[in-house]
Amino acid sequence: MLYRIDRGETKHPGFRTVKAIATVFPTHYKEIMEYYIQDEERIDVLFEILSEIVNIEERSSLVPMVALKILQSPQGETEDNLQRLYDFTGKISDSALKVILYKAIVKYSREHGVMQYLAKGLLQKHLIERLDLMRLEQSYQDGQEILHYTNFLSFEEQITLYMRMGLLAFAVKKYDDCIQLCQTGIVMENKDTELKARVYLAMINSYLILKNYEEVERNLDIFEKFNYEFVSESAKITRAITKARKKEYEVALPLLQKYLEELSRSYKIHIADELFEIYFEMGDLNACEKLIEREKDFLPVDTNGPQICKAIGKYYLQKGEYQFTLGFIDEGIQSILKSMDSYGRVNAFKEREECMNKIVNYCIKSRNTIKLKHLLLMKEVYSRK
């Protein structure tokens, strides 16, 4: 076959032949495939190529190239080709590859005014990228764009968008937005799904942070009726924290102390944070010390998720402040640096800056100029990241 190609006897060898030849020349694999893709217009062959190259390392430029050729193929209508590529992408397990293909669908749809697939591609790309804890703010902004195209999504896709955006709004501290988005999704969803239950919880916690305790308790009554494993414990904790935020410590403290013993580990960090805050506010340093002694019992093993990272950050920040109060400066600095690391995992820049300021301010207050010199340098380094 190489002989025939070289002599010009075969002008367009089959894909399987080209694949076999390219495999023998691994250093030229990408180059050979690129030339072949440029000259191929048969849509079935292009999908065969796409199925092949998704499993190779050098795919970053080949995949969007094949995707574009599929969308430009004269063998089908634009919307039919978009649908076929969209369906193909949905069956792939590799998230990074999915994002590449959804980006190709979005770009082509935007350029050709195919609004349905622009909206669908944006949504699917968003649902993958929102899982990256380092880009929560960017994901929220991306989601805001998709909200402009809801009319081009199916009813089920609209529900998914509103609910997932409600959860994301809570993660980035857009509490009013969270409530509005969650309410929209809840009204649209007529089934009692797990996602709907979690959306209720995000909305309740938003009301809690905004100190709208009446809405907290009203929605808790609805939330408790969901039949999912996490509901009962979440409701108990939220009711106890609500009492604490209302300064009803005589009710809140016994409940929180009881739940710290009884509830599953994934919830204990939130209980510990609330107890630490109450103890410190009350000036009960002995209770703070006893809580710290038990930290191995409530610090999470699984540290994934924005709320867990923020809860760990809050714990170490409070622990550092407690250590500063006792004059343990080095220990306090180490605790607050752990807090900064945890906040940094979810790009919580405001909280991380607050941690750094607490260290600097304490060193200024205690006139510890040697540490201050190093800490100011550390602050400069952190601000560049």
Short mmCIF file of C-alpha atoms in Angstrom, two decimals:
data_model
loop_
_atom_site.label_atom_id
_atom_site.label_comp_id
_atom_site.label_asym_id
_atom_site.label_seq_id
_atom_site.Cartn_x
_atom_site.Cartn_y
_atom_site.Cartn_z
CA MET A 1 0.00 0.00 0.00
CA LEU A 2 2.88 2.38 0.81
CA TYR A 3 4.30 1.56 -2.63
CA ARG A 4 0.98 2.35 -4.33
CA ILE A 5 0.57 5.58 -2.40
CA ASP A 6 4.13 6.62 -3.27
CA ARG A 7 3.49 5.95 -6.98
CA GLY A 8 0.18 7.82 -6.92
CA GLU A 9 -1.82 4.69 -7.73
CA THR A 10 -3.89 5.08 -4.51
CA LYS A 11 -5.02 8.62 -3.92
CA HIS A 12 -7.33 8.04 -0.96
CA PRO A 13 -6.51 4.92 1.10
CA GLY A 14 -9.08 3.67 3.61
CA PHE A 15 -8.93 4.78 7.23
CA ARG A 16 -7.95 1.35 8.53
CA THR A 17 -5.00 1.31 6.16
CA VAL A 18 -3.90 4.79 7.20
CA LYS A 19 -4.31 3.86 10.88
CA ALA A 20 -2.11 0.79 10.39
CA ILE A 21 0.54 2.86 8.63
CA ALA A 22 0.41 5.67 11.22
CA THR A 23 0.77 3.18 14.06
CA VAL A 24 4.08 1.97 12.62
CA PHE A 25 5.36 5.58 12.65
CA PRO A 26 4.36 6.78 16.17
CA THR A 27 6.41 9.98 15.94
CA HIS A 28 4.45 10.95 12.80
CA TYR A 29 1.06 9.57 13.93
CA LYS A 30 -0.50 12.96 14.57
CA GLU A 31 0.82 14.43 11.30
CA ILE A 32 -0.41 11.50 9.21
CA MET A 33 -3.83 11.59 10.85
CA GLU A 34 -4.16 15.34 10.34
CA TYR A 35 -3.55 15.00 6.59
CA TYR A 36 -6.06 12.20 6.34
CA ILE A 37 -8.73 14.07 8.36
CA GLN A 38 -8.35 17.16 6.16
CA ASP A 39 -9.21 15.11 3.09
CA GLU A 40 -12.10 13.08 4.58
CA GLU A 41 -15.75 14.13 4.32
CA ARG A 42 -17.67 10.87 4.86
CA ILE A 43 -19.41 11.31 8.18
CA ASP A 44 -19.38 7.62 9.17
CA VAL A 45 -15.63 7.45 8.59
CA LEU A 46 -15.14 10.66 10.58
CA PHE A 47 -16.98 9.12 13.53
CA GLU A 48 -14.83 6.01 13.17
CA ILE A 49 -11.75 8.24 13.34
CA LEU A 50 -13.16 10.07 16.36
CA SER A 51 -13.79 6.77 18.15
CA GLU A 52 -10.20 5.80 17.44
CA ILE A 53 -8.39 8.97 18.49
CA VAL A 54 -10.25 9.44 21.79
CA ASN A 55 -7.96 6.73 23.16
CA ILE A 56 -4.62 8.22 22.11
CA GLU A 57 -2.46 10.70 23.98
CA GLU A 58 -2.01 13.25 21.17
CA ARG A 59 -5.69 14.06 20.80
CA SER A 60 -5.91 17.68 21.99
CA SER A 61 -5.76 19.07 18.43
CA LEU A 62 -7.10 16.05 16.53
CA VAL A 63 -10.43 15.78 18.38
CA PRO A 64 -11.70 19.32 17.69
CA MET A 65 -10.42 18.96 14.13
CA VAL A 66 -12.51 15.81 13.55
CA ALA A 67 -15.49 17.35 15.35
CA LEU A 68 -15.41 20.35 13.00
CA LYS A 69 -15.18 18.10 9.93
CA ILE A 70 -18.22 16.14 11.20
CA LEU A 71 -20.22 19.32 11.65
CA GLN A 72 -19.17 20.59 8.22
CA SER A 73 -19.91 17.30 6.47
CA PRO A 74 -22.12 17.74 3.40
CA GLN A 75 -23.69 14.33 4.02
CA GLY A 76 -26.14 15.60 6.63
CA GLU A 77 -28.08 18.65 7.71
CA THR A 78 -26.38 20.93 10.25
CA GLU A 79 -28.80 20.08 13.07
CA ASP A 80 -28.61 16.34 12.32
CA ASN A 81 -24.81 16.43 12.49
CA LEU A 82 -24.93 18.44 15.72
CA GLN A 83 -27.36 15.95 17.26
CA ARG A 84 -25.22 12.99 16.24
CA LEU A 85 -22.06 14.53 17.67
CA TYR A 86 -23.95 15.57 20.82
CA ASP A 87 -25.18 11.99 21.31
CA PHE A 88 -21.68 10.60 20.70
CA THR A 89 -20.21 12.97 23.28
CA GLY A 90 -22.75 12.00 25.91
CA LYS A 91 -21.60 8.37 25.76
CA ILE A 92 -17.93 9.15 26.44
CA SER A 93 -16.65 8.59 29.98
CA ASP A 94 -13.63 10.92 29.81
CA SER A 95 -14.75 14.29 31.21
CA ALA A 96 -11.86 16.27 29.69
CA LEU A 97 -12.66 14.88 26.25
CA LYS A 98 -16.34 15.66 26.71
CA VAL A 99 -15.50 19.29 27.44
CA ILE A 100 -13.42 19.51 24.24
CA LEU A 101 -16.30 18.16 22.15
CA TYR A 102 -18.97 20.28 23.84
CA LYS A 103 -16.80 23.34 23.20
CA ALA A 104 -16.70 22.39 19.50
CA ILE A 105 -20.50 22.03 19.47
CA VAL A 106 -20.94 25.37 21.23
CA LYS A 107 -18.55 27.21 18.91
CA TYR A 108 -20.10 25.83 15.73
CA SER A 109 -23.66 26.40 16.99
CA ARG A 110 -22.88 29.98 17.98
CA GLU A 111 -21.31 30.76 14.59
CA HIS A 112 -24.24 29.24 12.69
CA GLY A 113 -27.06 30.47 14.92
CA VAL A 114 -28.25 27.02 16.03
CA MET A 115 -29.50 28.15 19.43
CA GLN A 116 -30.78 24.80 20.67
CA TYR A 117 -27.38 23.13 20.48
CA LEU A 118 -25.63 26.24 21.72
CA ALA A 119 -27.75 26.01 24.88
CA LYS A 120 -27.44 22.22 25.21
CA GLY A 121 -23.68 22.27 24.67
CA LEU A 122 -23.17 25.09 27.17
CA LEU A 123 -25.25 23.26 29.76
CA GLN A 124 -23.42 19.94 29.44
CA LYS A 125 -20.02 21.64 29.50
CA HIS A 126 -21.11 23.59 32.58
CA LEU A 127 -22.29 20.46 34.43
CA ILE A 128 -18.79 19.00 34.05
CA GLU A 129 -16.73 22.12 34.77
CA ARG A 130 -18.76 23.08 37.87
CA LEU A 131 -17.23 20.06 39.64
CA ASP A 132 -13.80 21.73 39.58
CA LEU A 133 -13.49 23.32 43.04
CA MET A 134 -10.82 25.75 41.80
CA ARG A 135 -13.14 27.46 39.31
CA LEU A 136 -16.43 27.79 41.21
CA GLU A 137 -16.72 31.53 40.54
CA GLN A 138 -16.04 31.07 36.82
CA SER A 139 -18.53 28.22 36.66
CA TYR A 140 -21.15 30.45 38.25
CA GLN A 141 -20.51 33.15 35.65
CA ASP A 142 -20.72 30.54 32.89
CA GLY A 143 -24.04 29.39 34.29
CA GLN A 144 -25.36 32.94 34.23
CA GLU A 145 -24.82 32.97 30.46
CA ILE A 146 -26.79 29.74 30.03
CA LEU A 147 -29.75 31.24 31.88
CA HIS A 148 -30.22 33.55 28.88
CA TYR A 149 -30.85 30.49 26.68
CA THR A 150 -33.31 28.55 28.87
CA ASN A 151 -36.04 28.79 26.20
CA PHE A 152 -33.91 26.57 23.97
CA LEU A 153 -33.56 23.83 26.62
CA SER A 154 -36.00 21.04 27.35
CA PHE A 155 -38.15 21.35 30.48
CA GLU A 156 -36.01 18.72 32.27
CA GLU A 157 -32.81 20.52 31.28
CA GLN A 158 -34.22 23.78 32.63
CA ILE A 159 -34.94 22.13 35.98
CA THR A 160 -31.39 20.76 36.09
CA LEU A 161 -29.93 24.17 35.27
CA TYR A 162 -31.90 26.10 37.89
CA MET A 163 -31.23 23.55 40.62
CA ARG A 164 -27.53 23.11 39.90
CA MET A 165 -27.09 26.86 39.64
CA GLY A 166 -28.86 27.25 42.99
CA LEU A 167 -26.34 24.91 44.62
CA LEU A 168 -23.47 26.71 42.90
CA ALA A 169 -24.79 30.12 43.99
CA PHE A 170 -24.68 28.93 47.60
CA ALA A 171 -21.10 27.68 47.15
CA VAL A 172 -19.97 31.13 45.93
CA LYS A 173 -21.96 32.99 48.62
CA LYS A 174 -24.59 34.47 46.32
CA TYR A 175 -27.32 33.77 48.85
CA ASP A 176 -30.11 35.89 47.37
CA ASP A 177 -29.40 34.37 43.96
CA CYS A 178 -29.37 30.93 45.54
CA ILE A 179 -32.84 31.42 46.99
CA GLN A 180 -34.27 32.71 43.72
CA LEU A 181 -32.73 29.94 41.59
CA CYS A 182 -33.71 27.22 44.05
CA GLN A 183 -37.28 28.47 44.27
CA THR A 184 -37.58 28.44 40.47
CA GLY A 185 -36.28 24.88 40.21
CA ILE A 186 -38.44 23.66 43.11
CA VAL A 187 -41.62 25.03 41.55
CA MET A 188 -40.80 23.35 38.22
CA GLU A 189 -39.84 19.94 39.67
CA ASN A 190 -42.96 17.98 40.64
CA LYS A 191 -41.08 14.87 41.80
CA ASP A 192 -39.37 14.51 45.19
CA THR A 193 -35.85 13.82 43.92
CA GLU A 194 -32.62 13.82 45.91
CA LEU A 195 -31.45 16.86 43.96
CA LYS A 196 -34.62 18.71 44.97
CA ALA A 197 -33.96 17.84 48.61
CA ARG A 198 -30.40 19.17 48.40
CA VAL A 199 -31.68 22.33 46.73
CA TYR A 200 -34.10 22.84 49.62
CA LEU A 201 -31.17 22.50 52.04
CA ALA A 202 -29.07 25.08 50.15
CA MET A 203 -32.00 27.48 50.14
CA ILE A 204 -32.59 26.92 53.87
CA ASN A 205 -28.93 27.56 54.65
CA SER A 206 -29.06 30.74 52.57
CA TYR A 207 -32.01 31.96 54.62
CA LEU A 208 -30.05 31.03 57.75
CA ILE A 209 -27.03 33.10 56.73
CA LEU A 210 -29.32 36.00 55.81
CA LYS A 211 -30.92 35.68 59.29
CA ASN A 212 -34.39 35.01 57.92
CA TYR A 213 -35.14 32.45 60.61
CA GLU A 214 -38.88 32.33 59.91
CA GLU A 215 -38.22 31.07 56.36
CA VAL A 216 -35.60 28.65 57.69
CA GLU A 217 -38.10 26.98 59.99
CA ARG A 218 -40.93 27.04 57.44
CA ASN A 219 -38.82 25.33 54.77
CA LEU A 220 -37.31 22.89 57.26
CA ASP A 221 -40.82 21.54 57.85
CA ILE A 222 -41.04 20.74 54.13
CA PHE A 223 -37.44 19.49 53.86
CA GLU A 224 -37.90 16.96 56.66
CA LYS A 225 -40.53 15.13 54.61
CA PHE A 226 -38.00 14.01 51.98
CA ASN A 227 -37.10 10.34 52.34
CA TYR A 228 -33.33 10.48 51.88
CA GLU A 229 -30.59 9.41 54.27
CA PHE A 230 -28.98 12.82 54.71
CA VAL A 231 -32.23 14.67 55.42
CA SER A 232 -32.80 13.79 59.07
CA GLU A 233 -29.30 14.68 60.26
CA SER A 234 -29.15 17.84 58.16
CA ALA A 235 -32.47 19.03 59.58
CA LYS A 236 -31.37 18.37 63.15
CA ILE A 237 -28.13 20.29 62.73
CA THR A 238 -29.83 23.19 60.96
CA ARG A 239 -32.46 23.55 63.69
CA ALA A 240 -29.76 23.54 66.37
CA ILE A 241 -27.62 26.09 64.50
CA THR A 242 -30.69 28.28 63.99
CA LYS A 243 -31.18 28.34 67.77
CA ALA A 244 -27.50 29.26 68.17
CA ARG A 245 -27.72 32.10 65.65
CA LYS A 246 -30.77 33.41 67.53
CA LYS A 247 -28.56 33.40 70.68
CA GLU A 248 -30.77 30.78 72.33
CA TYR A 249 -27.70 29.05 73.72
CA GLU A 250 -29.55 27.26 76.52
CA VAL A 251 -31.31 25.24 73.81
CA ALA A 252 -28.62 25.21 71.13
CA LEU A 253 -25.62 24.10 73.21
CA PRO A 254 -27.09 20.84 74.56
CA LEU A 255 -28.35 19.94 71.09
CA LEU A 256 -25.04 20.65 69.38
CA GLN A 257 -23.07 18.79 72.04
CA LYS A 258 -25.41 15.82 71.69
CA TYR A 259 -25.20 15.81 67.89
CA LEU A 260 -21.39 15.99 68.00
CA GLU A 261 -21.54 12.59 69.70
CA GLU A 262 -24.38 11.00 67.75
CA LEU A 263 -24.39 12.14 64.14
CA SER A 264 -22.25 10.79 61.31
CA ARG A 265 -18.75 12.11 60.80
CA SER A 266 -19.46 14.07 57.63
CA TYR A 267 -21.60 16.51 59.65
CA LYS A 268 -19.41 16.84 62.72
CA ILE A 269 -17.08 19.53 61.38
CA HIS A 270 -20.05 21.88 60.97
CA ILE A 271 -21.20 21.18 64.54
CA ALA A 272 -17.67 21.71 65.86
CA ASP A 273 -17.40 25.05 64.04
CA GLU A 274 -20.63 26.26 65.60
CA LEU A 275 -19.62 25.08 69.09
CA PHE A 276 -16.19 26.70 68.79
CA GLU A 277 -17.79 30.01 67.81
CA ILE A 278 -20.19 29.88 70.76
CA TYR A 279 -17.51 28.89 73.28
CA PHE A 280 -15.16 31.61 72.08
CA GLU A 281 -17.90 34.23 72.18
CA MET A 282 -18.80 33.17 75.72
CA GLY A 283 -15.13 33.26 76.74
CA ASP A 284 -15.18 29.58 77.69
CA LEU A 285 -11.57 28.76 76.78
CA ASN A 286 -11.68 25.45 78.66
CA ALA A 287 -14.47 24.26 76.40
CA CYS A 288 -12.44 25.39 73.36
CA GLU A 289 -9.47 23.38 74.60
CA LYS A 290 -11.56 20.25 75.10
CA LEU A 291 -13.00 20.63 71.60
CA ILE A 292 -9.50 20.90 70.09
CA GLU A 293 -8.43 17.77 71.97
CA ARG A 294 -11.17 15.89 70.11
CA GLU A 295 -10.46 17.22 66.64
CA LYS A 296 -9.39 13.82 65.35
CA ASP A 297 -12.99 12.70 65.97
CA PHE A 298 -14.63 15.38 63.83
CA LEU A 299 -12.14 16.52 61.19
CA PRO A 300 -13.36 15.01 57.87
CA VAL A 301 -11.52 12.15 56.22
CA ASP A 302 -13.00 13.07 52.84
CA THR A 303 -12.14 16.73 52.21
CA ASN A 304 -13.79 17.05 48.81
CA GLY A 305 -16.57 19.58 48.32
CA PRO A 306 -16.64 23.37 48.72
CA GLN A 307 -18.62 23.38 51.97
CA ILE A 308 -16.30 20.85 53.62
CA CYS A 309 -13.21 22.84 52.60
CA LYS A 310 -14.74 26.04 53.96
CA ALA A 311 -15.79 24.34 57.20
CA ILE A 312 -12.25 23.04 57.73
CA GLY A 313 -10.89 26.50 56.95
CA LYS A 314 -13.24 28.03 59.53
CA TYR A 315 -12.20 25.51 62.18
CA TYR A 316 -8.48 26.18 61.81
CA LEU A 317 -9.07 29.93 61.73
CA GLN A 318 -10.95 29.75 65.04
CA LYS A 319 -8.32 27.43 66.47
CA GLY A 320 -5.60 29.90 65.49
CA GLU A 321 -7.45 32.78 67.15
CA TYR A 322 -7.80 30.72 70.31
CA GLN A 323 -4.07 29.92 70.29
CA PHE A 324 -3.24 33.60 69.81
CA THR A 325 -5.40 34.43 72.82
CA LEU A 326 -3.31 32.06 74.94
CA GLY A 327 -0.08 33.53 73.56
CA PHE A 328 0.84 30.50 71.45
CA ILE A 329 1.89 32.57 68.44
CA ASP A 330 3.75 29.93 66.43
CA GLU A 331 0.96 27.39 66.90
CA GLY A 332 -1.65 29.99 66.00
CA ILE A 333 0.19 30.92 62.80
CA GLN A 334 0.41 27.24 61.79
CA SER A 335 -3.32 26.76 62.39
CA ILE A 336 -4.25 29.80 60.34
CA LEU A 337 -1.94 28.72 57.54
CA LYS A 338 -3.85 25.41 57.47
CA SER A 339 -7.01 27.47 57.26
CA MET A 340 -5.58 29.35 54.26
CA ASP A 341 -4.68 26.08 52.56
CA SER A 342 -8.21 24.74 52.98
CA TYR A 343 -9.80 27.96 51.71
CA GLY A 344 -7.32 28.00 48.85
CA ARG A 345 -8.59 24.62 47.59
CA VAL A 346 -11.85 26.32 46.58
CA ASN A 347 -10.34 29.68 45.62
CA ALA A 348 -11.97 31.37 48.63
CA PHE A 349 -9.68 34.39 48.23
CA LYS A 350 -11.62 36.67 50.56
CA GLU A 351 -11.44 34.19 53.45
CA ARG A 352 -7.78 33.47 52.77
CA GLU A 353 -6.98 37.18 52.81
CA GLU A 354 -8.87 37.48 56.08
CA CYS A 355 -6.68 34.74 57.56
CA MET A 356 -3.52 36.50 56.46
CA ASN A 357 -4.72 39.81 57.91
CA LYS A 358 -5.44 38.18 61.26
CA ILE A 359 -1.86 36.92 61.49
CA VAL A 360 -0.41 40.27 60.51
CA ASN A 361 -2.68 42.24 62.84
CA TYR A 362 -1.88 40.00 65.77
CA CYS A 363 1.85 40.36 65.17
CA ILE A 364 1.45 44.14 65.00
CA LYS A 365 -0.63 44.13 68.17
CA SER A 366 1.90 41.98 70.02
CA ARG A 367 4.82 43.95 68.50
CA ASN A 368 6.34 40.78 67.13
CA THR A 369 8.26 42.55 64.35
CA ILE A 370 10.49 39.62 63.38
CA LYS A 371 7.53 37.42 62.52
CA LEU A 372 5.76 40.36 60.93
CA LYS A 373 8.61 40.82 58.45
CA HIS A 374 8.30 37.22 57.27
CA LEU A 375 4.52 37.29 57.27
CA LEU A 376 4.35 40.41 55.09
CA LEU A 377 6.57 38.61 52.60
CA MET A 378 4.27 35.57 52.80
CA LYS A 379 1.25 37.80 52.17
CA GLU A 380 2.90 39.15 49.03
CA VAL A 381 3.57 35.61 47.79
CA TYR A 382 -0.02 34.52 48.45
CA SER A 383 -1.42 37.55 46.65
CA ARG A 384 0.48 36.59 43.49
CA LYS A 385 -1.08 33.11 43.32
#
